Coordinates of C-alpha atoms in Angstrom, one line a residue:
X147 CA 17.2 -9.8 -15.6
X148 CA 15.1 -12.4 -16.3
X149 CA 11.6 -10.4 -18.1
X150 CA 9.3 -13.4 -15.0
X151 CA 11.4 -12.5 -12.6
X152 CA 10.6 -8.7 -13.6
X153 CA 7.7 -8.7 -13.8
X154 CA 6.6 -9.5 -10.0
X155 CA 8.8 -6.4 -9.2
X156 CA 6.9 -3.9 -6.7
X157 CA 7.5 -0.6 -7.7
X158 CA 6.2 2.2 -6.2
X159 CA 6.8 5.5 -7.5
X160 CA 6.7 8.9 -5.1
X161 CA 5.4 12.3 -7.6
X162 CA 3.3 12.8 -10.0
X163 CA 4.9 15.8 -12.4
X164 CA 6.6 14.7 -16.2
X165 CA 9.9 13.3 -14.6
X166 CA 7.5 10.4 -11.5
X167 CA 4.9 9.9 -14.3
X168 CA 7.4 8.5 -17.1
X169 CA 9.3 6.9 -14.1
X170 CA 6.0 4.7 -13.4
X171 CA 5.1 4.2 -17.2
X172 CA 8.3 3.2 -18.0
X173 CA 8.3 0.3 -14.7
X174 CA 4.9 -0.3 -15.6
X175 CA 5.4 -1.8 -19.1
X176 CA 7.6 -4.8 -17.5
X177 CA 6.3 -5.1 -14.4
X178 CA 2.3 -6.4 -13.0
X179 CA 2.7 -4.6 -9.8
X180 CA 3.5 -0.9 -10.1
X181 CA 1.3 2.1 -7.8
X182 CA 1.8 5.8 -7.5
X183 CA 1.7 7.4 -3.8
X184 CA 1.4 10.8 -3.4
X185 CA 1.1 12.5 0.1
X186 CA -2.1 12.2 2.2
X187 CA -3.6 15.7 1.5
X188 CA -7.0 17.6 0.4
X189 CA -4.5 17.8 -3.3
X190 CA -3.1 15.5 -4.1
X191 CA -6.1 12.5 -2.9
X192 CA -7.4 14.9 -5.5
X193 CA -5.4 14.7 -7.3
X194 CA -4.7 10.7 -7.3
X195 CA -8.6 9.9 -8.6
X196 CA -8.3 12.6 -11.4
X197 CA -4.7 10.4 -12.1
X198 CA -6.7 7.4 -11.8
X199 CA -9.5 7.8 -13.8
X200 CA -7.1 9.1 -16.3
X201 CA -5.2 6.0 -16.3
X202 CA -8.5 3.7 -16.7
X203 CA -9.5 5.6 -19.3
X204 CA -6.6 5.9 -21.6
X205 CA -5.2 1.9 -20.6
X206 CA -2.5 2.3 -18.7
X207 CA -0.2 5.6 -17.9
X208 CA 1.8 6.9 -21.6
X209 CA 4.6 7.8 -22.7
X210 CA 5.7 9.2 -26.0
X211 CA 9.6 8.2 -27.0
X212 CA 10.7 10.1 -30.1
X213 CA 13.1 7.7 -30.1
X214 CA 10.8 5.5 -31.6
X215 CA 9.0 7.8 -33.5
X216 CA 6.7 8.7 -30.6
X217 CA 5.4 5.9 -30.6
X218 CA 3.4 5.3 -27.1
X219 CA 5.1 3.4 -24.4
X220 CA 2.4 2.3 -21.8
X221 CA 2.9 1.2 -18.7
X222 CA 0.0 -0.8 -16.4
X223 CA -0.4 1.0 -13.3
X224 CA -2.0 -1.1 -10.9
X225 CA -3.2 1.4 -8.3
X226 CA -2.5 5.6 -7.2
X227 CA -3.2 5.9 -3.8
X228 CA -1.9 8.4 -0.8
X229 CA -1.9 5.8 1.0
X230 CA 2.0 4.8 2.0
X231 CA 1.2 1.9 3.9
X232 CA -0.7 0.0 1.6
X233 CA 1.9 -0.4 -0.7
X234 CA 5.4 0.7 0.6
X235 CA 5.5 -2.4 2.9
X236 CA 5.6 -4.9 0.1
X237 CA 7.2 -2.6 -2.0
X238 CA 10.1 -4.2 -3.5
X239 CA 12.0 -0.8 -5.3
X240 CA 10.6 2.4 -4.5
X241 CA 11.5 5.5 -6.7
X242 CA 11.5 9.2 -5.4
X243 CA 10.8 11.6 -7.9
X244 CA 9.9 14.6 -6.3
X245 CA 11.3 17.9 -6.3
X246 CA 14.4 18.0 -3.2
X247 CA 12.2 21.0 -1.1
X248 CA 10.3 17.4 -1.0
X249 CA 12.2 14.7 -0.5
X250 CA 11.6 15.4 3.9
X251 CA 8.6 15.2 3.8
X252 CA 8.1 11.5 1.4
X253 CA 11.2 10.0 3.7
X254 CA 8.4 11.3 5.9
X255 CA 6.5 9.0 5.3
X256 CA 7.8 5.9 4.0
X257 CA 10.6 5.7 6.8
X258 CA 8.2 3.8 9.4
X259 CA 7.6 1.0 6.2
X260 CA 10.9 0.5 4.8
X261 CA 12.5 -2.7 5.3
X262 CA 14.7 -4.2 3.3
X263 CA 13.7 -2.5 -0.2
X264 CA 15.7 -0.2 -2.8
X265 CA 15.5 3.3 -2.4
X266 CA 16.2 5.3 -6.1
X267 CA 16.1 9.3 -5.4
X268 CA 15.3 10.1 -9.2
X269 CA 17.4 13.0 -9.2
X270 CA 18.7 12.8 -5.6
X271 CA 20.7 15.1 -3.4
X272 CA 23.1 12.5 -2.1
X273 CA 24.3 13.1 1.5
X274 CA 21.6 15.2 2.5
X275 CA 18.3 12.8 2.1
X276 CA 20.8 9.8 3.2
X277 CA 20.7 12.1 5.9
X278 CA 17.3 12.5 6.0
X279 CA 16.8 8.9 6.0
X280 CA 18.9 8.3 8.6
X281 CA 17.4 10.6 10.8
X282 CA 13.7 9.6 9.8
X283 CA 15.1 5.6 10.6
X284 CA 16.0 6.5 14.5
X285 CA 16.8 3.9 16.6
X286 CA 16.2 1.4 13.5
X287 CA 18.1 2.6 10.6
X288 CA 21.7 0.1 11.3
X289 CA 18.7 -2.6 11.4
X290 CA 17.3 -1.5 8.4
X291 CA 20.5 -1.7 6.6
X292 CA 21.7 -4.2 7.2
X293 CA 18.9 -6.4 7.1
X294 CA 19.3 -4.8 4.0
X295 CA 17.7 -1.7 2.6
X296 CA 19.6 0.3 -0.4
X297 CA 19.5 4.1 -0.9
X298 CA 20.0 5.1 -3.9
X299 CA 20.6 8.6 -5.8
X300 CA 20.4 10.0 -9.4
X301 CA 22.7 12.8 -10.4
X302 CA 19.6 13.4 -12.7
X303 CA 16.1 12.2 -14.8
X304 CA 17.3 9.1 -17.3
X305 CA 14.7 11.7 -19.8
X306 CA 14.2 15.2 -21.6
X307 CA 10.0 14.4 -20.7
X308 CA 7.8 16.3 -20.4
X309 CA 3.5 16.0 -19.6
X310 CA 1.6 16.2 -22.3
X311 CA -1.9 15.2 -20.2
X312 CA -2.4 14.5 -16.9
X313 CA -2.5 10.2 -18.1
X314 CA 0.5 11.1 -20.9
X315 CA 4.4 12.5 -21.0
X316 CA 6.4 13.3 -24.3
X317 CA 10.2 11.5 -24.1
X318 CA 12.3 14.5 -25.9
X319 CA 15.6 12.5 -25.8
X320 CA 17.1 9.5 -23.1
X321 CA 20.0 10.6 -22.0
X322 CA 23.4 8.0 -23.1
X323 CA 24.7 7.8 -19.2
X324 CA 23.4 8.9 -16.0
X325 CA 25.4 8.4 -12.7
X326 CA 24.2 6.9 -9.7
X327 CA 25.2 7.1 -5.6
X328 CA 24.8 4.2 -3.4
X329 CA 25.1 3.5 0.3
X330 CA 25.8 1.1 1.3
X331 CA 28.3 0.5 -2.5
X332 CA 28.9 -2.6 -2.1
X333 CA 29.6 -4.9 -5.2
X334 CA 26.6 -6.5 -3.9
X335 CA 24.2 -2.9 -3.9
X336 CA 25.9 -1.7 -6.7
X337 CA 25.3 -4.8 -9.2
X338 CA 21.4 -4.9 -8.2
X339 CA 20.6 -1.2 -8.2
X340 CA 22.6 -1.0 -12.5
X341 CA 20.8 -4.4 -13.1
X342 CA 16.8 -2.9 -11.6
X343 CA 17.1 0.8 -13.4
X344 CA 18.7 -0.5 -16.6
X345 CA 15.4 -3.0 -16.8
X346 CA 13.2 -0.4 -15.5
X347 CA 14.3 2.6 -17.5
X348 CA 15.0 0.5 -21.0
X349 CA 13.9 3.2 -23.3
X350 CA 13.3 1.4 -26.4
X351 CA 15.8 2.7 -29.2
X352 CA 18.0 4.3 -27.2
X353 CA 19.7 2.6 -23.4
X354 CA 20.9 4.7 -20.9
X355 CA 23.8 2.7 -19.3
X356 CA 23.6 3.7 -15.2
X357 CA 26.3 3.6 -13.6
X358 CA 27.5 3.9 -9.5
X359 CA 30.0 6.4 -9.7
X360 CA 33.6 4.3 -9.2
X361 CA 35.2 7.4 -6.8
X362 CA 35.0 7.9 -3.3
X363 CA 34.9 11.1 -3.2
X364 CA 31.3 11.6 -5.7
X365 CA 30.2 8.5 -4.2
X366 CA 30.5 10.4 -0.7
X367 CA 29.5 14.0 -1.2
X368 CA 26.1 13.3 -4.0
X369 CA 24.9 15.4 -6.7
X370 CA 25.5 19.4 -5.4
X371 CA 29.2 18.8 -4.2
X372 CA 30.2 17.5 -8.2
X373 CA 29.3 16.6 -11.3
X374 CA 25.5 16.9 -11.1
X375 CA 25.1 19.8 -13.7
X376 CA 21.2 21.0 -13.5
X377 CA 22.5 23.6 -10.9
X378 CA 24.9 24.8 -12.9
X379 CA 23.0 24.5 -16.3
X380 CA 19.1 25.4 -15.1
X381 CA 20.2 28.2 -13.0
X382 CA 23.1 30.1 -15.9
X383 CA 20.9 29.6 -18.3
X384 CA 18.4 31.6 -15.9
X385 CA 20.3 34.2 -15.1
X386 CA 22.3 35.2 -18.2
X387 CA 18.7 35.0 -20.2
X388 CA 16.6 37.2 -17.6
X389 CA 19.8 39.5 -15.7
X390 CA 18.8 42.5 -16.8
X391 CA 14.6 42.1 -17.7
X392 CA 12.9 44.5 -16.1
X393 CA 9.0 44.0 -17.0
X394 CA 9.3 43.4 -20.5
X395 CA 6.5 41.8 -22.0
X396 CA 7.8 39.1 -25.0
X397 CA 5.8 37.3 -27.6
X398 CA 6.9 34.3 -27.5
X399 CA 9.5 32.4 -25.1
X400 CA 13.1 32.3 -25.7
X401 CA 14.1 28.8 -27.1
X402 CA 16.3 27.1 -23.7
X403 CA 19.5 25.2 -24.9
X404 CA 19.1 26.1 -28.5
X405 CA 18.9 30.3 -27.7
X406 CA 22.2 30.9 -25.9
X407 CA 24.8 33.3 -26.0
X408 CA 28.6 33.2 -25.6
X409 CA 28.2 35.5 -22.4
X410 CA 25.6 31.9 -20.8
X411 CA 28.6 29.6 -21.9
X412 CA 31.1 32.5 -20.4
X413 CA 28.5 31.9 -16.8
X414 CA 28.1 28.4 -17.7
X415 CA 31.9 28.2 -17.3
X416 CA 33.0 30.2 -14.4
X417 CA 30.4 28.6 -11.8
X418 CA 31.6 25.2 -13.5
X419 CA 34.9 27.0 -12.4
X420 CA 33.7 27.7 -9.2
X421 CA 32.7 23.8 -8.6
X422 CA 35.8 22.1 -9.2
X423 CA 37.3 24.3 -7.6
X424 CA 35.9 23.6 -4.8
X425 CA 36.0 19.9 -5.6
X426 CA 40.0 20.1 -4.9
X427 CA 39.5 22.2 -1.7
X428 CA 37.6 19.0 -0.2
X429 CA 40.2 16.8 -1.6
X430 CA 43.0 17.7 -0.2
X431 CA 41.6 19.4 3.2
X432 CA 40.4 15.4 3.2
X433 CA 43.8 13.3 2.0
X434 CA 41.8 12.8 -0.8
X435 CA 42.8 12.3 -4.0
X436 CA 40.7 14.4 -6.7
X437 CA 38.2 12.6 -9.3
X438 CA 39.0 11.2 -12.9
X439 CA 39.1 14.9 -14.8
X440 CA 36.6 13.1 -17.2
X441 CA 34.2 15.6 -16.9
X442 CA 36.4 18.9 -16.4
X443 CA 34.2 20.8 -18.6
X444 CA 30.6 21.7 -17.9
X445 CA 30.6 20.8 -22.1
X446 CA 32.4 17.5 -21.8
X447 CA 29.0 17.0 -18.5
X448 CA 26.5 18.0 -20.8
X449 CA 28.1 15.3 -24.1
X450 CA 28.7 13.0 -22.0
X451 CA 24.9 12.5 -21.4
X452 CA 23.8 13.0 -24.8
X453 CA 26.7 11.5 -26.5
X454 CA 23.6 9.8 -29.0
X455 CA 22.0 13.4 -29.9
X456 CA 24.9 16.1 -29.9
X457 CA 26.1 17.0 -33.9
X458 CA 28.6 19.3 -33.6
X459 CA 30.9 18.9 -29.9
X460 CA 33.3 21.2 -30.7
X461 CA 32.3 24.1 -27.8
X462 CA 30.1 24.1 -25.3
X463 CA 28.3 26.7 -27.5
X464 CA 27.5 24.3 -30.0
X465 CA 26.9 21.3 -28.1
X466 CA 24.6 23.4 -26.5
X467 CA 23.1 24.9 -30.0
X468 CA 22.8 21.1 -31.5
X469 CA 21.2 18.6 -28.4
X470 CA 18.4 17.2 -31.0
X471 CA 16.7 15.9 -27.6
X472 CA 16.8 20.0 -26.3
X473 CA 15.6 21.3 -29.7
X474 CA 12.2 22.4 -28.6
X475 CA 12.7 23.3 -25.0
X476 CA 11.1 26.9 -24.1
X477 CA 12.3 29.2 -21.4
X478 CA 9.8 28.8 -18.3
X479 CA 7.3 31.1 -18.8
X480 CA 3.3 32.8 -18.0
X481 CA 1.5 33.5 -20.9
X482 CA -0.8 36.2 -20.0
X483 CA -4.8 37.1 -20.6
X484 CA -3.0 39.6 -23.7
X485 CA -1.7 36.5 -25.4
X486 CA 1.8 37.5 -24.5
X487 CA 4.9 35.6 -22.3
X488 CA 6.8 37.0 -19.4
X489 CA 9.1 34.5 -17.5
X490 CA 8.2 32.2 -14.4
X491 CA 11.5 33.7 -12.0
X492 CA 9.9 30.8 -9.8
X493 CA 10.2 28.2 -11.3
X494 CA 11.7 24.9 -10.3
X495 CA 15.1 25.9 -11.9
X496 CA 15.9 28.1 -9.3
X497 CA 13.6 27.7 -7.2
X498 CA 14.7 25.1 -6.4
X499 CA 18.2 24.7 -8.6
X500 CA 19.1 27.8 -6.5
X501 CA 19.1 26.0 -2.4
X502 CA 19.2 22.3 -3.4
X503 CA 22.3 23.5 -5.9
X504 CA 24.0 25.9 -5.8
X505 CA 23.4 26.9 -1.8
X506 CA 25.0 24.1 -1.3
X507 CA 28.0 24.1 -3.7
X508 CA 27.9 27.8 -1.1
X509 CA 28.2 26.0 1.5
X510 CA 30.4 23.5 0.8
X511 CA 32.5 26.3 0.1
X512 CA 31.8 28.6 3.0
X513 CA 33.4 25.8 5.4
X514 CA 37.2 25.5 2.7
X515 CA 37.3 29.0 2.4
X516 CA 36.5 29.0 -1.5
X517 CA 35.9 32.6 -2.9
X518 CA 32.9 31.8 -5.3
X519 CA 32.0 35.2 -7.2
X520 CA 30.2 34.2 -10.0
X521 CA 28.2 31.6 -7.7
X522 CA 27.1 34.0 -5.7
X523 CA 26.0 36.8 -8.3
X524 CA 23.8 34.2 -9.3
X525 CA 22.3 33.3 -6.1
X526 CA 21.7 37.1 -5.3
X527 CA 19.8 37.6 -8.8
X528 CA 17.4 34.7 -7.7
X529 CA 17.3 36.0 -4.5
X530 CA 15.7 38.9 -5.4
X531 CA 13.0 37.5 -7.5
X532 CA 12.6 34.6 -5.0
X533 CA 11.7 36.5 -2.5
X534 CA 14.0 34.6 -0.5
X535 CA 18.2 35.5 1.7
X536 CA 20.8 32.6 0.9
X537 CA 23.7 35.1 0.7
X538 CA 25.1 38.9 1.9
X539 CA 24.6 40.5 -2.1
X540 CA 27.2 43.1 -0.8
X541 CA 29.7 40.7 1.0
X542 CA 28.8 36.9 -0.5
X543 CA 29.0 35.4 3.0
X544 CA 26.5 32.5 3.0
X545 CA 23.7 34.0 5.9
X546 CA 22.9 32.2 8.6
X547 CA 18.8 32.1 8.5
X548 CA 15.9 30.4 7.6
X549 CA 16.3 29.7 3.8
X550 CA 19.7 29.1 4.3
X551 CA 18.1 25.7 7.0
X552 CA 15.7 25.3 4.5
X553 CA 18.6 24.1 1.3
X554 CA 21.2 21.7 0.8
X555 CA 23.2 23.5 2.4
X556 CA 25.8 20.9 5.0
X557 CA 25.4 24.1 7.1
X558 CA 21.6 23.3 7.7
X559 CA 22.6 19.8 9.2
X560 CA 25.1 21.5 11.5
X561 CA 28.5 21.0 9.8
X562 CA 31.2 23.0 9.9
X563 CA 34.0 21.0 9.1
X564 CA 35.2 18.4 5.9
X565 CA 34.7 16.0 7.7
X566 CA 30.7 16.4 9.1
X567 CA 30.3 16.4 4.9
X568 CA 30.9 12.3 5.3
X569 CA 27.2 11.5 5.4
X570 CA 28.4 7.7 3.7
X571 CA 30.2 6.9 6.5
X572 CA 28.3 5.3 9.4
X573 CA 28.0 7.0 11.9
X574 CA 30.1 6.2 14.9
X575 CA 33.1 5.4 13.5
X576 CA 36.2 7.9 13.6
X577 CA 37.7 9.0 10.0
X578 CA 38.3 12.2 10.0
X579 CA 42.0 12.7 8.2
X580 CA 44.3 12.4 5.0
X581 CA 45.5 8.7 6.6
X582 CA 42.3 6.9 8.4
X583 CA 40.6 7.8 4.7
X584 CA 44.3 6.5 2.8
X585 CA 42.7 3.2 2.0
X586 CA 39.6 4.4 0.5
X587 CA 41.6 6.1 -2.8
X588 CA 44.2 3.5 -2.6
X589 CA 42.4 0.4 -3.3
X590 CA 40.6 1.7 -6.2
X591 CA 43.6 1.7 -7.9
X592 CA 44.6 -2.0 -7.3
X593 CA 47.9 -1.3 -6.0
X594 CA 49.5 -3.8 -3.6
X595 CA 51.8 -2.0 -2.2
X596 CA 50.0 1.1 -1.9
X597 CA 46.9 -0.9 0.4
X598 CA 49.7 -2.6 2.4
X599 CA 50.9 0.6 3.4
X600 CA 47.4 2.6 3.4
X601 CA 46.2 -0.1 5.3
X602 CA 48.2 0.6 8.4
X603 CA 48.0 4.3 7.9
X604 CA 43.6 3.6 8.5
X605 CA 44.1 1.1 11.5
X606 CA 47.0 4.0 13.3
X607 CA 44.8 6.5 12.7
X608 CA 41.8 4.7 14.4
X609 CA 43.7 3.9 16.7
X610 CA 43.0 -0.3 15.7
X611 CA 39.4 0.8 16.3
X612 CA 39.3 3.3 18.8
X613 CA 35.5 5.1 19.1
X614 CA 34.9 8.9 18.2
X615 CA 35.1 9.9 21.8
X616 CA 38.2 10.4 22.5
X617 CA 39.9 8.2 25.3
X618 CA 37.7 5.7 24.9
X619 CA 38.8 1.7 24.7
X620 CA 39.2 -0.6 21.2
X621 CA 38.1 -4.0 20.9
X622 CA 38.8 -6.3 19.0
X623 CA 35.2 -5.8 17.1
X624 CA 35.8 -1.9 16.7
X625 CA 39.5 -3.6 15.0
X626 CA 36.7 -5.2 12.7
X627 CA 34.7 -3.0 11.6
X628 CA 36.1 -0.1 11.2
X629 CA 37.8 -1.5 8.6
X630 CA 34.9 -2.7 6.8
X631 CA 33.1 0.6 6.7
X632 CA 36.3 2.2 5.2
X633 CA 36.4 -0.9 3.0
X634 CA 33.0 0.2 2.3
X635 CA 33.4 3.4 2.6
X636 CA 36.0 2.8 -0.8
X637 CA 33.4 0.2 -2.3
X638 CA 35.5 -2.7 -2.1
X639 CA 33.6 -5.3 -1.5
X640 CA 31.2 -7.5 1.6
X641 CA 32.9 -7.9 4.4
X642 CA 31.6 -12.3 5.2
X643 CA 31.9 -13.8 8.6
X644 CA 35.1 -15.0 7.8
X645 CA 36.8 -12.3 6.6
X646 CA 35.9 -10.7 10.2
X647 CA 36.6 -13.4 12.7
X648 CA 41.2 -12.9 10.3
X649 CA 40.7 -9.1 10.6
X650 CA 39.5 -9.4 14.4
X651 CA 42.3 -12.6 15.6
X652 CA 45.2 -10.6 15.4
X653 CA 46.5 -7.5 14.2
X654 CA 49.2 -9.1 11.9
X655 CA 46.3 -9.6 9.8
X656 CA 45.9 -6.1 8.9
X657 CA 48.6 -6.0 5.6
X658 CA 47.8 -10.2 4.1
X659 CA 43.7 -8.8 4.3
X660 CA 44.5 -5.7 2.5
X661 CA 46.3 -7.5 0.3
X662 CA 43.6 -9.6 -0.4
X663 CA 41.1 -7.2 -0.8
X664 CA 43.0 -5.9 -3.7
X665 CA 43.4 -9.9 -5.1
X666 CA 39.0 -9.2 -5.0
X667 CA 39.0 -5.7 -7.2
X668 CA 41.3 -7.6 -9.4
X669 CA 39.1 -9.9 -10.2
X670 CA 40.7 -12.6 -8.2
X671 CA 37.8 -13.7 -6.1
X672 CA 38.2 -17.2 -5.6
X673 CA 41.8 -17.3 -4.2
X674 CA 40.0 -14.4 -1.6
X675 CA 37.7 -16.8 -1.1
X676 CA 40.3 -20.1 -0.8
X677 CA 42.2 -16.9 1.8
X678 CA 39.3 -16.7 4.2
X679 CA 37.5 -20.1 4.1
X680 CA 41.3 -21.4 5.2
X681 CA 41.1 -19.3 8.5
X682 CA 43.1 -16.2 9.9
X683 CA 44.4 -14.6 6.4
X684 CA 48.3 -15.1 7.0
X685 CA 51.5 -14.1 4.2
X686 CA 49.5 -13.8 0.5
X687 CA 50.4 -17.2 -1.7
X688 CA 49.6 -15.5 -5.0

């Protein structure tokens, strides 16, 4: 990205924890207009004043990066404020780095000022965050997305980072690869998201590669339902270390990753296998191909993120012990007046990753009737220390109560079928069975015959654009809209007005249209553009 263009970007980072400060320092290093936004409450107004004074005293927000010998990266911060109206309307990029249970509140604060910004949740809960954003936008929702509002949810923080002082953070490691879910997922939005994140999060000496999910199921269902990692790693390691703790005081806290045992590794594998079973059942229920198996094991997930700093990836335990970025990570703990320590069983590793990680997965598994004994064990143990109730300790059943209603479980939204999980499909269009989502599965593989067949199946399943209410008549505009949404869900491209006119002009245009899109997917954009420009699509010549 051109440095002068990058410098003019207006970036607002929401949050004041170690992740938010790191994001602000990184953005402030390359832009002239980076601001920090906190909640407008007495507590956070005081924190904003304290942070602003510390930043002024230090000449910026400093991130010390081990990748460059602990040399600080100093980011210029234009303002620290609790007034969303003063910074959000003119922002180009909003980066939300807050605990999952704070997302609903910040979305409500941002929504009145959203127009065409890129909103990045780092990390985000994907499907749930998008649903909350849609609800907050209300009647303006479709208008805002049509005007250019773009949503992105990063699967994990790009850095292993901790606060060193109020205006300083320490970046202990940089993840080599981070996945992003996006809406709308079009070629332009994917390019914009990855280009902006690559530029804003470019750590000296180590580049994080951001990649928008290339499989429809992953992008649609979001972090809790696939490869987020943290809900498995954090909760599993905490459970394995402290499940038998009875109040003993320790001299020092154990190492979080480097102190793991074979029992820890077995626990993580069990949690991961249940996540995969849930994902497989969901794919089967929706008639989708399962995502690629490149992250079939928790070990491969972890190594894919930290490939440059894992010395021994041969086994999960070896990878946990040899990840250089984690060598200083300790278990969350509280130091007592006598100098001893006890575990902090209310840390975000449980207070956030249980309700918005394991309980979210449990919710999907419940809809699909997938047994989750390992997840149940960890949740039951954790909820006892958190003072909450998510799962019946005797039966393993997901409860219907206030705690689940505040979690990331789809039951929170009233979902009772797999189809209702598809929050990335715009409302008002019926895509509820295997034939209807077939295009989303096959378009990505670029096989022309499959695309043509799937396109016909798709239009048939949608009754050529029939609205969701049974018996309602569909129009030619509905036909075009339905096909457009299916293609967007598959990430196959932006539909031009010419394509829309061609599709709505004739039902016979469906198959040639899909063939033209196949050309686009294989890189033949010029051929595709010529077909669109020539009028209603006929037989594809090339």
